[in-house]
mmCIF file of C-alpha atoms in Angstrom:
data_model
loop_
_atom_site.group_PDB
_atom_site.id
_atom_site.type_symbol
_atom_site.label_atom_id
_atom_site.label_comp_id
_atom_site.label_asym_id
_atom_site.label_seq_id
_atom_site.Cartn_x
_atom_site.Cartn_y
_atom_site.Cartn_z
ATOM 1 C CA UNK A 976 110.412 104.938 86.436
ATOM 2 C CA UNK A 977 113.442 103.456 87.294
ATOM 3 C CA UNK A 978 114.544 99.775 89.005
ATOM 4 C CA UNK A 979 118.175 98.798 90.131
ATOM 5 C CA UNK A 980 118.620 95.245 89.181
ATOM 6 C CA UNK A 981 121.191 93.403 90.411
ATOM 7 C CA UNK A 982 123.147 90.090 90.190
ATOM 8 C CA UNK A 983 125.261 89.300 93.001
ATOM 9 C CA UNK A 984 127.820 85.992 93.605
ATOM 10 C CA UNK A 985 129.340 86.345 97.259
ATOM 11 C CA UNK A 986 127.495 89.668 98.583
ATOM 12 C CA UNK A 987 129.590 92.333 97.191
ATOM 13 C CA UNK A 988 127.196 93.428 94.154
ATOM 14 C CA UNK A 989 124.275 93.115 96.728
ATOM 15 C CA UNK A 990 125.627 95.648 98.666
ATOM 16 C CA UNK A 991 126.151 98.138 96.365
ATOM 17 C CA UNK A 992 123.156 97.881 94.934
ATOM 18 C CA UNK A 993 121.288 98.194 98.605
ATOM 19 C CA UNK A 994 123.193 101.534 98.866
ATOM 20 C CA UNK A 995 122.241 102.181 96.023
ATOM 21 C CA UNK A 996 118.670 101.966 96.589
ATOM 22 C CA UNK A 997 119.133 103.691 100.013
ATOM 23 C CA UNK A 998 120.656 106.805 98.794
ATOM 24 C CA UNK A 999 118.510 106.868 95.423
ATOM 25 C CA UNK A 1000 114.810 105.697 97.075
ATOM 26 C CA UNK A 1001 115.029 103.501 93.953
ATOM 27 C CA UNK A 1002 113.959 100.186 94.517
ATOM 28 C CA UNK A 1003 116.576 97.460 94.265
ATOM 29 C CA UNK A 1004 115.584 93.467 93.029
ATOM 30 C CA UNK A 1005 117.880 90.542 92.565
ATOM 31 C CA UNK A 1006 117.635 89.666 88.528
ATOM 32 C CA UNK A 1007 116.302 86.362 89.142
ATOM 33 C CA UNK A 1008 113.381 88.657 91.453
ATOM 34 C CA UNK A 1009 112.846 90.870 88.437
ATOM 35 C CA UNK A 1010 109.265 90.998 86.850
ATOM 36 C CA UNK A 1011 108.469 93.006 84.489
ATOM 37 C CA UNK A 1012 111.062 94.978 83.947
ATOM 38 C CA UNK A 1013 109.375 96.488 80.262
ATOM 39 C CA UNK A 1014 107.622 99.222 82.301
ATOM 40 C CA UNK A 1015 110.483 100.849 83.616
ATOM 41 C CA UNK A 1016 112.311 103.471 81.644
ATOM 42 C CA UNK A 1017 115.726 102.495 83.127
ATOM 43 C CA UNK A 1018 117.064 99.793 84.324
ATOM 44 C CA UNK A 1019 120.468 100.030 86.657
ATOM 45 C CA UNK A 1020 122.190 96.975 86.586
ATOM 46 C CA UNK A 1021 124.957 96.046 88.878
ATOM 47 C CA UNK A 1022 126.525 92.770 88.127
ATOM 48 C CA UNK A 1023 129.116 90.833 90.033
ATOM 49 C CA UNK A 1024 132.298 90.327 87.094
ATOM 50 C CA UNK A 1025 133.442 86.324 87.131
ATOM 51 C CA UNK A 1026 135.099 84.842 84.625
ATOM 52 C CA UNK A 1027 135.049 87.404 82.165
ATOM 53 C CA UNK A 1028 131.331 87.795 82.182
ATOM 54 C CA UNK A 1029 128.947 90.323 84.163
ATOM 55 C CA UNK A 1030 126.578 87.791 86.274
ATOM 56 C CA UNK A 1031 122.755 88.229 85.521
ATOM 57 C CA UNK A 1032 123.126 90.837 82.970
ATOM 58 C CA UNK A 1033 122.440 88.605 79.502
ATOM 59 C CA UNK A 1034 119.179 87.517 80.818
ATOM 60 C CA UNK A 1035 118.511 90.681 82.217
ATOM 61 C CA UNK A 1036 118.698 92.673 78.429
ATOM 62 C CA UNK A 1037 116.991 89.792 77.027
ATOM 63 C CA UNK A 1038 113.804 90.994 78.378
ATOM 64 C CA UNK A 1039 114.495 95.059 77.658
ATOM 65 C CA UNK A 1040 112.143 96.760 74.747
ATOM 66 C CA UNK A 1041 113.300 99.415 72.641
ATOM 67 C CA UNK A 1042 113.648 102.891 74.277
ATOM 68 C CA UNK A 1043 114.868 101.896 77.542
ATOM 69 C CA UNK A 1044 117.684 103.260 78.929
ATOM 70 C CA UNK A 1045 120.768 100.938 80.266
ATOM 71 C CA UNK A 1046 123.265 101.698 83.057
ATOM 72 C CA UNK A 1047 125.562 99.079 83.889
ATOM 73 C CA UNK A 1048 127.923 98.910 86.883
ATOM 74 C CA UNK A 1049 130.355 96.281 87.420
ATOM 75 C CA UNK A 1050 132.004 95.000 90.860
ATOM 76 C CA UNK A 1051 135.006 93.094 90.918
ATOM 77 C CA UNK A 1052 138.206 92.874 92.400
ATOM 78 C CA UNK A 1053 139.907 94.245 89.489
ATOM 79 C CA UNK A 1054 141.343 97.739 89.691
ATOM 80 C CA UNK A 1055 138.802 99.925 88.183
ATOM 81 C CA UNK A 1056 141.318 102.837 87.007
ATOM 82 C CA UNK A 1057 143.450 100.610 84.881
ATOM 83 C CA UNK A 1058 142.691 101.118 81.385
ATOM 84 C CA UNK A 1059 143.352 97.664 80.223
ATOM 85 C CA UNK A 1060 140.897 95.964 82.681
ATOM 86 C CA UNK A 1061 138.352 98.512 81.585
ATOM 87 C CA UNK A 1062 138.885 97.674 77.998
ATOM 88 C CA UNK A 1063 138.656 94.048 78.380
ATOM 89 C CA UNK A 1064 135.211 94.178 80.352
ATOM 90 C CA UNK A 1065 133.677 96.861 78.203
ATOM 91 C CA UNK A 1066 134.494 94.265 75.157
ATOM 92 C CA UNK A 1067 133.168 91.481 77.191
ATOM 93 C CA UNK A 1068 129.617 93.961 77.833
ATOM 94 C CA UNK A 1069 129.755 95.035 74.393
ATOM 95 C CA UNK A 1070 129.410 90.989 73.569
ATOM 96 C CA UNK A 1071 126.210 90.999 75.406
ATOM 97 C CA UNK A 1072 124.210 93.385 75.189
ATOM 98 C CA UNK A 1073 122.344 94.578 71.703
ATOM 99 C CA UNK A 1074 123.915 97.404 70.247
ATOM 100 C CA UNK A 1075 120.564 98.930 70.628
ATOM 101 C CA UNK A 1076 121.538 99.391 73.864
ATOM 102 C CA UNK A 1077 125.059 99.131 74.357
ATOM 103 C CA UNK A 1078 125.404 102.703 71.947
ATOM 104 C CA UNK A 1079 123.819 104.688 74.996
ATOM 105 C CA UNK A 1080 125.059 102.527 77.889
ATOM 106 C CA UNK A 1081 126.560 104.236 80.763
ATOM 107 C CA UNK A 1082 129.036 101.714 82.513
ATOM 108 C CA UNK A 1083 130.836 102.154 85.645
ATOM 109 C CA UNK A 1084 133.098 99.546 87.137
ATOM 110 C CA UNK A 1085 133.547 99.041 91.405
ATOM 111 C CA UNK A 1086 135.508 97.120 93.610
ATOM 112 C CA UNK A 1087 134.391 94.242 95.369
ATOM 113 C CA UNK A 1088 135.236 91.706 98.217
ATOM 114 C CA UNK A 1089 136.548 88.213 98.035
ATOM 115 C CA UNK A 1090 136.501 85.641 100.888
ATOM 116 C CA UNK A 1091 138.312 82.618 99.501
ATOM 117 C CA UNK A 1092 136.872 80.393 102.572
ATOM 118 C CA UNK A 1093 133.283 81.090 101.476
ATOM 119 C CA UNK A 1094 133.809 80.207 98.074
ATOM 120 C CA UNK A 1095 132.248 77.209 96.406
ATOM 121 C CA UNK A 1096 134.773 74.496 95.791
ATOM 122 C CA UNK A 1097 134.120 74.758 91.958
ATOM 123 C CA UNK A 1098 134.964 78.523 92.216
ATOM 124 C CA UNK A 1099 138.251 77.701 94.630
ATOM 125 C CA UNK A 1100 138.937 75.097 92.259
ATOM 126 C CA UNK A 1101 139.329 77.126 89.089
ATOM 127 C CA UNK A 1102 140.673 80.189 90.876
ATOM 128 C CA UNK A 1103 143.539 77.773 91.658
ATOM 129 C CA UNK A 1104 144.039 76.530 88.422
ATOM 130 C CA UNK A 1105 143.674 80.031 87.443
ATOM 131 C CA UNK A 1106 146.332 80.797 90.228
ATOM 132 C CA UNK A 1107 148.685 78.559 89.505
ATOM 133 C CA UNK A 1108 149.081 79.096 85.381
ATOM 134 C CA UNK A 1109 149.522 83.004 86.725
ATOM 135 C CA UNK A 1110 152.517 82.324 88.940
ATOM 136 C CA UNK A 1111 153.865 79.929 86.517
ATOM 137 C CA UNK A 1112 154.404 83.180 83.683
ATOM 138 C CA UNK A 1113 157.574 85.761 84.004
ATOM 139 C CA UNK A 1114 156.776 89.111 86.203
ATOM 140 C CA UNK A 1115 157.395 90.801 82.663
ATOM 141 C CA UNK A 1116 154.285 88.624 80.817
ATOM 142 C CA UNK A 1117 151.818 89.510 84.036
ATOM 143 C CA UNK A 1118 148.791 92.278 83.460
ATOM 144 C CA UNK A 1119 147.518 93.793 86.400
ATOM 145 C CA UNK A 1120 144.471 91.408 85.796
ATOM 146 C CA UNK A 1121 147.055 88.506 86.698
ATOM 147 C CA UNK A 1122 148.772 90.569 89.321
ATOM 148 C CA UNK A 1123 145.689 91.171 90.902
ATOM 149 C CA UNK A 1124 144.981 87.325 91.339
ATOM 150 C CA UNK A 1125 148.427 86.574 92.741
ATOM 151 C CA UNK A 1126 147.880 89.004 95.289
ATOM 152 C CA UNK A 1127 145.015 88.032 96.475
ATOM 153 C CA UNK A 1128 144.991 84.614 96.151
ATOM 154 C CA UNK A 1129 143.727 83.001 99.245
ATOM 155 C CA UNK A 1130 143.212 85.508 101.326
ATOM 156 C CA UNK A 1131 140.024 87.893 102.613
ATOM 157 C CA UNK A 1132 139.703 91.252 101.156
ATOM 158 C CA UNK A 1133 136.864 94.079 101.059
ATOM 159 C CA UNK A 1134 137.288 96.448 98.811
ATOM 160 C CA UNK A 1135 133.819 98.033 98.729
ATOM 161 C CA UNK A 1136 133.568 101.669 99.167
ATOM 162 C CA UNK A 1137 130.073 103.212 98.921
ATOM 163 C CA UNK A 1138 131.938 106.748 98.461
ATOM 164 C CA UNK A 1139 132.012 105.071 94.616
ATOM 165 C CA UNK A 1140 128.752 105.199 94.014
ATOM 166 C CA UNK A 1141 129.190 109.245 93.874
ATOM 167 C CA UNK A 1142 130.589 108.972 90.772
ATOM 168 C CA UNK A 1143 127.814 107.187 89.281
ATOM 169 C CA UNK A 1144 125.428 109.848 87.455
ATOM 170 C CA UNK A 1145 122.039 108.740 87.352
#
């Protein structure tokens, strides 16, 4: 048996993971909904990336057992095909979950959307402070992390595209 398990911050991640579930028949439960996740064989878990962490997804391997099987699929606004970004959030996974797990993890990384106008003012807040240490560096210091940030800062932008999920094998 499998569930998709997912943890979502402005919609994006919940989304996907609906999709998902559509396409798949595999049913699809916000990780604060999950109960008892030790009967299911795999567990696909989509988590929203923030602040160099994957939302939902420490709690969520806290309560695996042995022999389960992990996939893990980030969202974010970063650009999924740049090596660097991938390195960095594969490091940040591999600081979470057990390496009982993390050896046999399949992880996949997404685009999201951003809204800056529904954002919570703490989230606004840092992005700006965030924002404005970014523009502050040389163009020749920036990694497309950064560049990604400046060009979106502000603004509305949907980058989901549920031809992605294709790619996934499950």
């Amino acid at each position: 048996m499998q569930i998709i398990i997912y943890g979502s911050l402005y919609g994006s991640t919940k989304r996907y993971a609906e999709h998902l579930s559509e396409i798949t028949g595999i049913e699809a439960v916000a990780f604060k909904d999950a109960k008892d996740i030790a009967k299911y064989d795999r567990i696909i878990y989509l988590g929203a990336l923030f602040a160099g962490s994957v939302l939902g997804l420490k709690k969520t391997v806290s309560r695996m057992s042995v022999g389960q099987k992990l996939t893990i699929i980030t969202v974010g606004m970063v650009d999924p095909s740049d090596p660097e970004n991938i390195d960095y959030i594969r490091r940040s996974i591999k600081g979470i979950v057990p390496a009982q797990f993390y050896d046999e993890t399949h992880i996949y990384h997404l685009r999201g959307a951003i809204d800056y106008s529904n954002l919570t003012l703490k989230h606004r807040m840092m992005l700006s402070v965030i924002h404005w240490k970014i523009s502050k560096m040389p163009e020749e210091k920036l990694n497309a992390e950064s560049k990604t940030i400046l060009s979106i800062y502000g603004k509305k932008l949907d980058c989901v595209d549920f031809e992605s999920l294709e790619e996934i094998d499950l």
